[in-house]
XYZ file of C-alpha atoms in Angstrom:
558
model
C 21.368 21.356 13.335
C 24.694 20.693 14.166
C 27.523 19.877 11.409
C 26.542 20.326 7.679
C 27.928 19.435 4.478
C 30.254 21.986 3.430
C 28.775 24.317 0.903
C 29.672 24.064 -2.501
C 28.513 26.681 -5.671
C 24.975 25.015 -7.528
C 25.586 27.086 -10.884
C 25.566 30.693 -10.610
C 23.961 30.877 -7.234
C 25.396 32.029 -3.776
C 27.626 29.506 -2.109
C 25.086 27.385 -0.119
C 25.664 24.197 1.485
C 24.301 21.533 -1.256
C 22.444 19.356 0.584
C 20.563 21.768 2.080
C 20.132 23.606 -1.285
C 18.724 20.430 -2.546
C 16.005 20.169 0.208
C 14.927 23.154 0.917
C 15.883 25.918 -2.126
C 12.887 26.486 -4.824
C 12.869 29.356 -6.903
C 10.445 31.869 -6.786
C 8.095 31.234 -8.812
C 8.015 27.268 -8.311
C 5.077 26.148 -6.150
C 4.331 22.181 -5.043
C 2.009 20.798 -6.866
C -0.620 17.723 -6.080
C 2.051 15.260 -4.353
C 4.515 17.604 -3.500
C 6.557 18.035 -6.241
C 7.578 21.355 -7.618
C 5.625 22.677 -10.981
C 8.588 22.980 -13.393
C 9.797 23.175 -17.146
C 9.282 19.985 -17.168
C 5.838 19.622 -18.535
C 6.747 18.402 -21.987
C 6.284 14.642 -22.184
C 8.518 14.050 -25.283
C 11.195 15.974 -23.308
C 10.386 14.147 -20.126
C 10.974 11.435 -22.394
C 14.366 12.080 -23.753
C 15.747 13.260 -19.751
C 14.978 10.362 -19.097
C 16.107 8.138 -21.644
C 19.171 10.336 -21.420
C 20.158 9.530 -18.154
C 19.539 5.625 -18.433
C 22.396 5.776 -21.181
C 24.869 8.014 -19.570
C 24.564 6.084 -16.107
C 25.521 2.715 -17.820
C 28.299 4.244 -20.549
C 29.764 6.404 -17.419
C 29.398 5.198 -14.254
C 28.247 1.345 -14.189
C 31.379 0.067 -15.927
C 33.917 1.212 -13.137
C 31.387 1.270 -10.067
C 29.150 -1.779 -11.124
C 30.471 -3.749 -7.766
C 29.431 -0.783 -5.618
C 26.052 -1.131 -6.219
C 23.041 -3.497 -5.888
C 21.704 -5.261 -9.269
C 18.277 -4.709 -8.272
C 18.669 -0.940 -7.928
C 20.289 -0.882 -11.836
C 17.299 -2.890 -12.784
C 15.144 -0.665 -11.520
C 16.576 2.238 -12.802
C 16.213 0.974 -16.168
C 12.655 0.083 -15.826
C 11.212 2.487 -13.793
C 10.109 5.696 -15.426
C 8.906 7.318 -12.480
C 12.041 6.588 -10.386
C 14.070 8.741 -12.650
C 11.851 11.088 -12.997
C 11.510 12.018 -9.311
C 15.647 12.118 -9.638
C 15.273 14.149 -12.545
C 12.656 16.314 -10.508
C 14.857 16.993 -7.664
C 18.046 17.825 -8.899
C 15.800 20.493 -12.113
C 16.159 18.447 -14.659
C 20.342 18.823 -14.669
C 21.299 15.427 -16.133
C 25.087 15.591 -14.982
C 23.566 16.454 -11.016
C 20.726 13.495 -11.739
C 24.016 10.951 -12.216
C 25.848 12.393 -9.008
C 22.652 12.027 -6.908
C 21.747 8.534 -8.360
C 25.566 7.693 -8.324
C 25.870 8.832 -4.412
C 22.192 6.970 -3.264
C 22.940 3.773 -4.872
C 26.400 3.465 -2.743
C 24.520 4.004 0.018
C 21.624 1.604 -0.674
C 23.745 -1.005 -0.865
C 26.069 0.316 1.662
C 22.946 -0.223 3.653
C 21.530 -3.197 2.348
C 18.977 -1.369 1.626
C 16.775 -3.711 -0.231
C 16.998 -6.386 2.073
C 16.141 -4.736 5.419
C 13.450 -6.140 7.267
C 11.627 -6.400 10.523
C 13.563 -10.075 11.175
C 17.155 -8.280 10.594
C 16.894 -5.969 12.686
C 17.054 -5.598 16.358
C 13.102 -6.003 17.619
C 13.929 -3.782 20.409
C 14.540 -0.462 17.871
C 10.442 -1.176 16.884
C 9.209 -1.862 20.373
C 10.919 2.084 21.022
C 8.243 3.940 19.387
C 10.498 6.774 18.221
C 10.177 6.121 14.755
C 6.723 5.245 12.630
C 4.350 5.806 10.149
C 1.386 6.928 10.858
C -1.962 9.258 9.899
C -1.782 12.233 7.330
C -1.280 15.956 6.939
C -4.067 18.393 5.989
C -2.767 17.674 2.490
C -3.276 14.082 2.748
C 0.459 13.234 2.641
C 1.843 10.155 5.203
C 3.241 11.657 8.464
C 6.900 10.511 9.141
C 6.872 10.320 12.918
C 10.278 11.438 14.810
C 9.212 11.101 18.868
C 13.453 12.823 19.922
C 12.261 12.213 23.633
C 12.149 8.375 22.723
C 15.589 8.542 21.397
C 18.834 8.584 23.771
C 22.680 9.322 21.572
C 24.498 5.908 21.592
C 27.330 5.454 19.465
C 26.921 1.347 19.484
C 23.392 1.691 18.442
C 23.766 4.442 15.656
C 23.879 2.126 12.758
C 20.998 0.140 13.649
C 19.063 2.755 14.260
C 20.128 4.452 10.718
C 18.811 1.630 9.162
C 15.782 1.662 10.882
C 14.961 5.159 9.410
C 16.144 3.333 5.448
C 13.397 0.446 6.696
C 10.713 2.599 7.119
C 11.673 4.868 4.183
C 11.849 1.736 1.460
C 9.022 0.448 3.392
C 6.838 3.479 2.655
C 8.090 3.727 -0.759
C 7.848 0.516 -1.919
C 4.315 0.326 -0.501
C 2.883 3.373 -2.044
C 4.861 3.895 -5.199
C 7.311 6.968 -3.802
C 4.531 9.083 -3.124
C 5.951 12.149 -0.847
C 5.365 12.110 3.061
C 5.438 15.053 5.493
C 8.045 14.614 8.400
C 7.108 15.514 12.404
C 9.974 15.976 14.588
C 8.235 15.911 18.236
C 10.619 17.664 20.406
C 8.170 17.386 23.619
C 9.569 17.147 26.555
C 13.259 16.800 25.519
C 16.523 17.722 26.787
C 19.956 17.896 26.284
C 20.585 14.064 26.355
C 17.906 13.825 23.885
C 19.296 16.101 21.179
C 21.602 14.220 18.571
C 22.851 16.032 15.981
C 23.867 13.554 13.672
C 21.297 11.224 13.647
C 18.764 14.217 12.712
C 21.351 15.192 9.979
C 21.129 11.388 8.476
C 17.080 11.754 8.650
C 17.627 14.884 6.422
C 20.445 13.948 4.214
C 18.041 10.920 3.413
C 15.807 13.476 1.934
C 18.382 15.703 0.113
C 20.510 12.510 -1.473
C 18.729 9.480 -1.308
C 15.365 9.425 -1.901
C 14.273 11.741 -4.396
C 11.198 13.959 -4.348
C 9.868 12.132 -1.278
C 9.277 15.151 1.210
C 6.959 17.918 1.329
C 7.350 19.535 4.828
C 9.026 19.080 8.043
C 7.044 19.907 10.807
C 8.895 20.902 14.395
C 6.693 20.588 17.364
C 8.102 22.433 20.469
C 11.577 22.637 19.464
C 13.452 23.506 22.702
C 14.795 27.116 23.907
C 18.575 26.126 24.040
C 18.086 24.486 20.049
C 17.050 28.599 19.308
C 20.495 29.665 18.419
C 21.480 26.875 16.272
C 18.531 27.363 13.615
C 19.127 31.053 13.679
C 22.413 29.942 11.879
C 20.527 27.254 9.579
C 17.840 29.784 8.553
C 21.201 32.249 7.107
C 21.810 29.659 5.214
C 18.944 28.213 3.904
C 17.514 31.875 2.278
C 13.908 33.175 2.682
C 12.871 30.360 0.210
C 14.028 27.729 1.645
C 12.437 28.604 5.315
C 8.581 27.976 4.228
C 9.600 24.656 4.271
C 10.377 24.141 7.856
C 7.385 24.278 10.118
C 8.132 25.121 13.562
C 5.113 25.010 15.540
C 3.248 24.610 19.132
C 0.431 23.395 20.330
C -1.405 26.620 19.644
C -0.403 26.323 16.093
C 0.243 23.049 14.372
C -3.266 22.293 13.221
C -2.734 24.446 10.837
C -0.954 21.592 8.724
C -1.750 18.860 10.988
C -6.013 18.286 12.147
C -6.554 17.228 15.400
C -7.638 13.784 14.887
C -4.454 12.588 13.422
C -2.648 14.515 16.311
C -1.712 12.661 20.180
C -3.320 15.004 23.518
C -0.346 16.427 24.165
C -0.300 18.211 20.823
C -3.695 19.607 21.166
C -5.306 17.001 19.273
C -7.595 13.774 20.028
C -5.867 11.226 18.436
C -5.715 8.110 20.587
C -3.587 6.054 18.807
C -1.316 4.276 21.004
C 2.103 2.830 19.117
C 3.172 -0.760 19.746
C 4.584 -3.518 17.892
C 4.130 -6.279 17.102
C 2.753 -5.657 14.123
C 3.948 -3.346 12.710
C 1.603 -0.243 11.960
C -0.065 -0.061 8.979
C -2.263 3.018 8.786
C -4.816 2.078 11.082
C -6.740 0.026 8.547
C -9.838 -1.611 9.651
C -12.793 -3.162 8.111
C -15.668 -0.964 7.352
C -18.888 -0.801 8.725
C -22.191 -3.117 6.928
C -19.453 -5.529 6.182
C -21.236 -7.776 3.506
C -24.467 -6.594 4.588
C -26.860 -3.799 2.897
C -26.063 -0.354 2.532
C -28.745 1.577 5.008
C -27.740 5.214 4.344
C -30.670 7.689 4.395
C -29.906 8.967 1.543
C -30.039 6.211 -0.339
C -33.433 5.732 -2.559
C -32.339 4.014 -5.767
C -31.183 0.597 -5.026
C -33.627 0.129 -1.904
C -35.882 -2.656 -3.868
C -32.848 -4.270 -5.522
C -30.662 -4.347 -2.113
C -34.011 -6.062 -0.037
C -33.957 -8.575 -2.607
C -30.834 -9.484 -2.443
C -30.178 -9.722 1.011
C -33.389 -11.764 1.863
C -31.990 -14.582 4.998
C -31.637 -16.925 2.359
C -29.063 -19.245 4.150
C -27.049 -19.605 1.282
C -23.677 -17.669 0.984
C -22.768 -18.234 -2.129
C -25.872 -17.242 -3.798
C -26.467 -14.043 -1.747
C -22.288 -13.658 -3.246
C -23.530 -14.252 -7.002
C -26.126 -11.555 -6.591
C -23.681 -9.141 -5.090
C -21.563 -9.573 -8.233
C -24.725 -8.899 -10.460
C -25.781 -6.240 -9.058
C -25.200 -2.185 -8.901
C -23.654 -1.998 -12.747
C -25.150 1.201 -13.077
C -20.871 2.433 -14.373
C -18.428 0.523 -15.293
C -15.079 0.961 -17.406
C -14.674 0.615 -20.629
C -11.773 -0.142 -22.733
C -9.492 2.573 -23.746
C -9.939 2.676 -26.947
C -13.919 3.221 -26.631
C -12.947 5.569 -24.437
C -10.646 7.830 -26.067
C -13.577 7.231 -29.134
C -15.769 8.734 -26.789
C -14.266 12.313 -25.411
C -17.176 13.662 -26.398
C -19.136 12.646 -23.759
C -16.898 13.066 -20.708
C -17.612 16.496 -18.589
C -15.831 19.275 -19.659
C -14.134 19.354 -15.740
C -13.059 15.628 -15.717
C -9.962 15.352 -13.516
C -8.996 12.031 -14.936
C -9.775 8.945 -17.001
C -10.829 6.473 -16.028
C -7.686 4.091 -14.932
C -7.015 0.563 -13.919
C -4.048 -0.642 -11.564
C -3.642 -3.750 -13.104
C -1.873 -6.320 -10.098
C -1.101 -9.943 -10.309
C -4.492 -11.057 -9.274
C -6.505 -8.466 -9.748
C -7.230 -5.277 -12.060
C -8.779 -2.623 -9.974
C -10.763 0.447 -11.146
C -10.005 3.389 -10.172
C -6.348 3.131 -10.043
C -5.510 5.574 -7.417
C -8.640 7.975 -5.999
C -11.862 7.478 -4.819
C -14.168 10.765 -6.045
C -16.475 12.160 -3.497
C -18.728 15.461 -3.371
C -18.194 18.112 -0.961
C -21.208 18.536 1.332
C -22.695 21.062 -1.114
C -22.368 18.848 -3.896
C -23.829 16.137 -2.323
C -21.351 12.982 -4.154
C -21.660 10.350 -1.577
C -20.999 6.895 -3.305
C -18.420 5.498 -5.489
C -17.707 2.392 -7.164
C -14.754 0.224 -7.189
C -14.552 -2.521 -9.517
C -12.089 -5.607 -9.575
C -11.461 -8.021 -12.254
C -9.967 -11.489 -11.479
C -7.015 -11.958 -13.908
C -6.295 -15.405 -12.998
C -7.431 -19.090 -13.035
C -8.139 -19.644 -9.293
C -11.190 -17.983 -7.067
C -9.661 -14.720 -5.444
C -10.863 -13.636 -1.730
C -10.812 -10.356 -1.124
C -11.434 -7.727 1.838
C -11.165 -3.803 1.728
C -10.493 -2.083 4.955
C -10.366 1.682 5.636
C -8.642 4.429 7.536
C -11.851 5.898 8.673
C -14.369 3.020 9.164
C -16.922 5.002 11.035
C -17.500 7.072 7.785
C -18.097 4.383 5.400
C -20.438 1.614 4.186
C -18.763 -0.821 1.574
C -20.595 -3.722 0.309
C -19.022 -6.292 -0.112
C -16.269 -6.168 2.185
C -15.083 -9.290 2.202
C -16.213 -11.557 -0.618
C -14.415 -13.407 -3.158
C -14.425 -13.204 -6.671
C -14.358 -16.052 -9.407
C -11.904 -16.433 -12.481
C -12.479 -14.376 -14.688
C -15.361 -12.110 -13.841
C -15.557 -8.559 -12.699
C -17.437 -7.657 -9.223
C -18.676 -4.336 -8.148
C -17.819 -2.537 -4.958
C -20.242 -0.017 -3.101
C -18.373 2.782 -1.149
C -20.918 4.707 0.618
C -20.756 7.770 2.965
C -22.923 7.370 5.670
C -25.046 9.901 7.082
C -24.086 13.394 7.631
C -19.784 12.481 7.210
C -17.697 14.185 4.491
C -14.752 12.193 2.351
C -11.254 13.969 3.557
C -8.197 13.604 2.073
C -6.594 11.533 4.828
C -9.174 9.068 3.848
C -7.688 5.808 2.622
C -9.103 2.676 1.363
C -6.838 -0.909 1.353
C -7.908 -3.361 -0.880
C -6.062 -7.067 0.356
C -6.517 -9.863 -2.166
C -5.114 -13.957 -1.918
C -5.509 -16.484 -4.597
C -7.918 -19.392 -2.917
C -7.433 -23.385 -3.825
C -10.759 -24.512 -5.625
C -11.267 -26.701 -2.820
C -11.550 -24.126 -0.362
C -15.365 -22.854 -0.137
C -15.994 -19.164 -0.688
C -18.300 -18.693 2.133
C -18.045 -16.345 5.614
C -16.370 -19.208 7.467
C -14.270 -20.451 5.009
C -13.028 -16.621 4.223
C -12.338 -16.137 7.975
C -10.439 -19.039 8.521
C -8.489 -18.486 5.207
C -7.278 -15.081 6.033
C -5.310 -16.613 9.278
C -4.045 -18.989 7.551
C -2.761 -17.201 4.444
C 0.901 -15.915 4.508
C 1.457 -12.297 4.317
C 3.705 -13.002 1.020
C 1.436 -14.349 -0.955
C -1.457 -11.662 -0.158
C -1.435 -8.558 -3.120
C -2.178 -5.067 -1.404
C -3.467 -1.628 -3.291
C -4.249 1.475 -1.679
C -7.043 3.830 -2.605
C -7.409 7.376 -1.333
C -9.822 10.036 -1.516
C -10.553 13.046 -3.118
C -13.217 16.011 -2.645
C -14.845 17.225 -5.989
C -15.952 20.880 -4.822
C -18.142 21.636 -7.836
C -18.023 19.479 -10.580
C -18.153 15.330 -11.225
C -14.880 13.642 -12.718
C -15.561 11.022 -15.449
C -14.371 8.007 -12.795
C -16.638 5.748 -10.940
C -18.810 7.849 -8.973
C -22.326 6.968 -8.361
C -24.764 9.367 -8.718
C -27.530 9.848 -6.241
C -31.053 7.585 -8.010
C -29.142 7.132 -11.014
C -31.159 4.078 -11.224
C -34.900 5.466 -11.010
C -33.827 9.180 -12.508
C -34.041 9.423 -16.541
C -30.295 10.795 -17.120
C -30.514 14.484 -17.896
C -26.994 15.609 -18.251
C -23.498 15.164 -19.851
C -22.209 13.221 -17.504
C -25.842 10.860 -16.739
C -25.702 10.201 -20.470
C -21.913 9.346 -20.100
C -22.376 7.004 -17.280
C -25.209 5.769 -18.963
C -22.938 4.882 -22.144
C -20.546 3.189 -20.220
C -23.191 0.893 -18.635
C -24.259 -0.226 -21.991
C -21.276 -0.210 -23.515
C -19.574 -2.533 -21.041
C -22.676 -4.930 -21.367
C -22.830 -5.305 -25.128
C -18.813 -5.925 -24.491
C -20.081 -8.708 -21.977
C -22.624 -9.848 -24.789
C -20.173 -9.857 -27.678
C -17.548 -12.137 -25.168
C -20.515 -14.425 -24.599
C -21.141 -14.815 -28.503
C -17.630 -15.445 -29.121
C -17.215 -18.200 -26.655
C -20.755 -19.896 -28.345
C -19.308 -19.315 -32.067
C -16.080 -20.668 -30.899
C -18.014 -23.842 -29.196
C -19.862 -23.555 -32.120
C -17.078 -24.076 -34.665
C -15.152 -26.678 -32.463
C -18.625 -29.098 -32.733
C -18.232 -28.893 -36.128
C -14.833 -29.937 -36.236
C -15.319 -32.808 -34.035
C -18.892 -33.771 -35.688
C -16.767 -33.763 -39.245
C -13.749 -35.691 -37.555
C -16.258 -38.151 -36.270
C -17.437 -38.832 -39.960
C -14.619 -38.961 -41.177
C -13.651 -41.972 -38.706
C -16.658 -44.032 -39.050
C -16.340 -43.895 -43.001
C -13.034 -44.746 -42.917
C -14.273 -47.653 -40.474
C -17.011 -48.703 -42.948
C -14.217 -48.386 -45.820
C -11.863 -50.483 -43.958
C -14.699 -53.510 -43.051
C -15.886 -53.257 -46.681
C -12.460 -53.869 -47.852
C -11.551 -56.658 -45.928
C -14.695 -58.515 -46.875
C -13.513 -58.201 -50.693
């Protein structure tokens, strides 16, 4: 692909060009794990640890006193606060702390070489988003973001090569930022291009991004019709990447790239029946759109337990807010408990669990589960999970959750709000005969309200088109398929309501029901003892003045 780094020897191994060697070469017994990074000797968490704390020191003792001008402050910050950040450096150069400092050393020139941290739509040139040849958008078979390259959208120009650079930086901060580094899957489209459309350096930057800048972010890069006269030129790459390094490139055609990429996340021309059509403005944000039975029952037929309950509460009252309080009293059949009862309580979790239960605590609200959404496979029949948020601060919070696949779900409620505070339960229900995937995503948006401001569906509708995007918080859910066993999260179990609780994990959910209420209970006594006490004090400081008033009248009349 044109001009590479020169190689340069990586320990003992062959001479191999480095950047490429950083990409691309795994040994051979490394595999990717879950998000894409490799399974390593790095599973020790006291060692993890130490790395890590390791490279913190040496970076400030050895390269921030002589290079501290040639890189951002907010990048050092970062570096000492973020764990996972040095990890995934740590992770992509094998745990070598002296090629962790080169890499970290080399991408923080270049961030702020970049300006990295403070590119945005409004800096630069609208015209490079109106293009199309660069977005985010949809998900591989693996459920990792797809990196969109469209090379017959792109024409060489030397006067444009910078700002289109950093448009490839904006969308690469813009993904990480917004979903915590988590690794995407890159498409080069090479449909209907030619030789104008072929550049060579700009496709070396888009990889060099990869190898130096942003560490462990890629999985795969996926070629779609890569042209006849390009043939020649990867026969030379692939002699130097090594047998290893080739599983990573994909180079595919229309008969073959579902085979990492389904069809509904892939345009016609690929084969697929994806009919998303790019355009900006705005920019594209996964596709996120409200669910269906916004605010409104969940009618799924195979939904028996909460039938009675659900009627009740969505009888035409007239009244918003009230139908709203019942929502937030209703469906506590799980909830999570504290970590500390829970790590008392390990008996009782199913011997399969895949993980804790977890909260992503944000500025407004704490959200439970932190990061998936549990669903059953079609045999084992999981078809509802719960999501519960927690208002951390003093104002009412409106909220809405949207979803990448809106004809599969029912979520009640959708858009609600929640008061200071207090903890409100979200439905996610499959409807019908669908399936959870995991390209499934689910986008919880959340804005403090003014106590003014009513909480009901007008007042929420006008509120989110007034509200500026700054000052709305954003967490992403996505999905994952339990093929035979139940994880110890949120997941509602089918007439857990009606059903005595027969099993493990029944009793466990059961336990955490109960658990959470006498928690509720015990908050509810402590705020009456407290009352309690604080009448006491003021009923004794009231005696106390009227004596002293009876002393002082008394004592003026002798």
């Amino acid at each position: 692909m044109g001009v590479w780094p020169r190689p340069l020897p990586i320990g003992h191994a062959p001479r191999v060009t480095r950047r490429l060697h950083r990409l691309f070469f795994l040994s051979p017994c490394s595999c990717r794990g879950r998000y894409g990074r490799p399974r390593r000797a790095m599973a020790d968490q006291q060692d993890k640890a130490a790395l890590i704390a390791e490279t913190r020191r040496r970076f400030e003792a050895e390269y921030l006193p002589d290079k501290s001008d040639k890189y951002d402050s907010r990048d050092v910050e970062r570096l000492q606060q973020d764990d996972k950040w040095v990890e995934n450096y740590l992770i992509w150069r094998h745990d070598v702390v002296d090629d962790t400092l080169k890499m970290i050393d080399e991408s923080f020139q270049w961030r702020k070489e970049y300006t990295v941290n403070d590119l945005t739509e409004s800096v630069l040139p609208k015209w490079l988003f109106e293009s199309g040849a660069l977005f985010l958008h949809g998900y591989d078979k693996e459920g990792y973001k797809l990196f969109w390259f469209k090379v017959k959208l792109h024409v060489r120009d030397q006067k444009q090569q910078l700002d289109k650079k950093k448009l490839v930086a904006f969308w690469l901060e813009h993904y990480a930022k917004r979903d915590h580094g988590k690794p995407l899957t890159v498409v080069f489209d090479m449909a209907e291009t030619g030789i104008s459309h072929i550049d060579l350096d700009f496709v070396r930057f888009i990889v060099n991004c990869f190898t130096d800048y942003y560490p462990n972010f890629l999985t795969k890069i996926v070629i779609f019709e890569m042209p006849w006269i390009m043939n020649a030129a990867f026969k030379i790459v692939k002699g130097w990447l090594g047998p290893d390094a080739i599983s990573m490139l994909k180079f595919t055609n229309k008969s073959d790239v579902q085979e990492y990429i389904s069809g509904e996340y892939l345009p016609p021309h690929m084969g697929g029946t994806d009919s998303f059509k790019y355009s900006y403005p705005p920019l594209v944000d996964d596709d996120f759109q409200t669910p269906l039975c916004e605010n409104g029952p969940i009618t799924s037929e195979d939904e028996h337990e909460s039938k009675e309950e659900i009627d009740t509460e969505t009888k035409e009252s007239g009244d918003v807010n009230e139908e709203q309080n019942l929502n937030q009293k209703k469906m506590n059949s799980v909830e999570q408990i504290s970590k500390s009862e829970e790590n008392d309580k390990t008996e009782f979790k199913p011997k399969n669990a895949k993980k804790a239960l977890t909260t992503f605590k944000g500025p407004l609200l704490h959200i439970s589960p932190a990061e998936e959404l549990y669903f059953g496979s079609k045999e084992t029949g999981e078809k509802k999970c719960l999501i519960v948020l927690t208002n951390v601060t003093k104002n009412i919070v409106a909220f809405k959750v949207r979803t990448t696949a809106p004809e599969k779900y029912r979520v009640k409620p959708s858009n609600s709000s929640c008061e200071p505070g207090t903890s409100l339960d979200i439905i996610v229900s499959l409807h019908g005969g669908f399936s959870a995937s995991l390209q499934d995503r689910f986008l919880i948006m959340a804005a403090e309200m003014d106590q003014s401001s009513g909480s009901g569906v007008p007042e929420l509708a006008q509120f989110w088109k007034e509200v500026p995007r700054t000052k709305v918080m954003e967490h992403r859910l996505r999905c994952h398929v339990i093929e035979s066993s139940k994880p110890s999260t949120l997941t509602l179990k089918e007439n857990a309501l009606n059903i005595p609780a027969k099993t493990n994990e029944d009793l466990h959910m059961q336990l955490t029901h109960l658990l959470q209420i006498n928690k509720r209970l015990q908050e509810q006594i402590d705020r009456c003892l407290w009352f309690q006490q604080l009448s006491v004090v003021l009923s004794s400081l009231s005696v106390t003045i009227v004596a002293f008033c009876f002393y002082l009248a008394y004592s003026q009349r002798s």
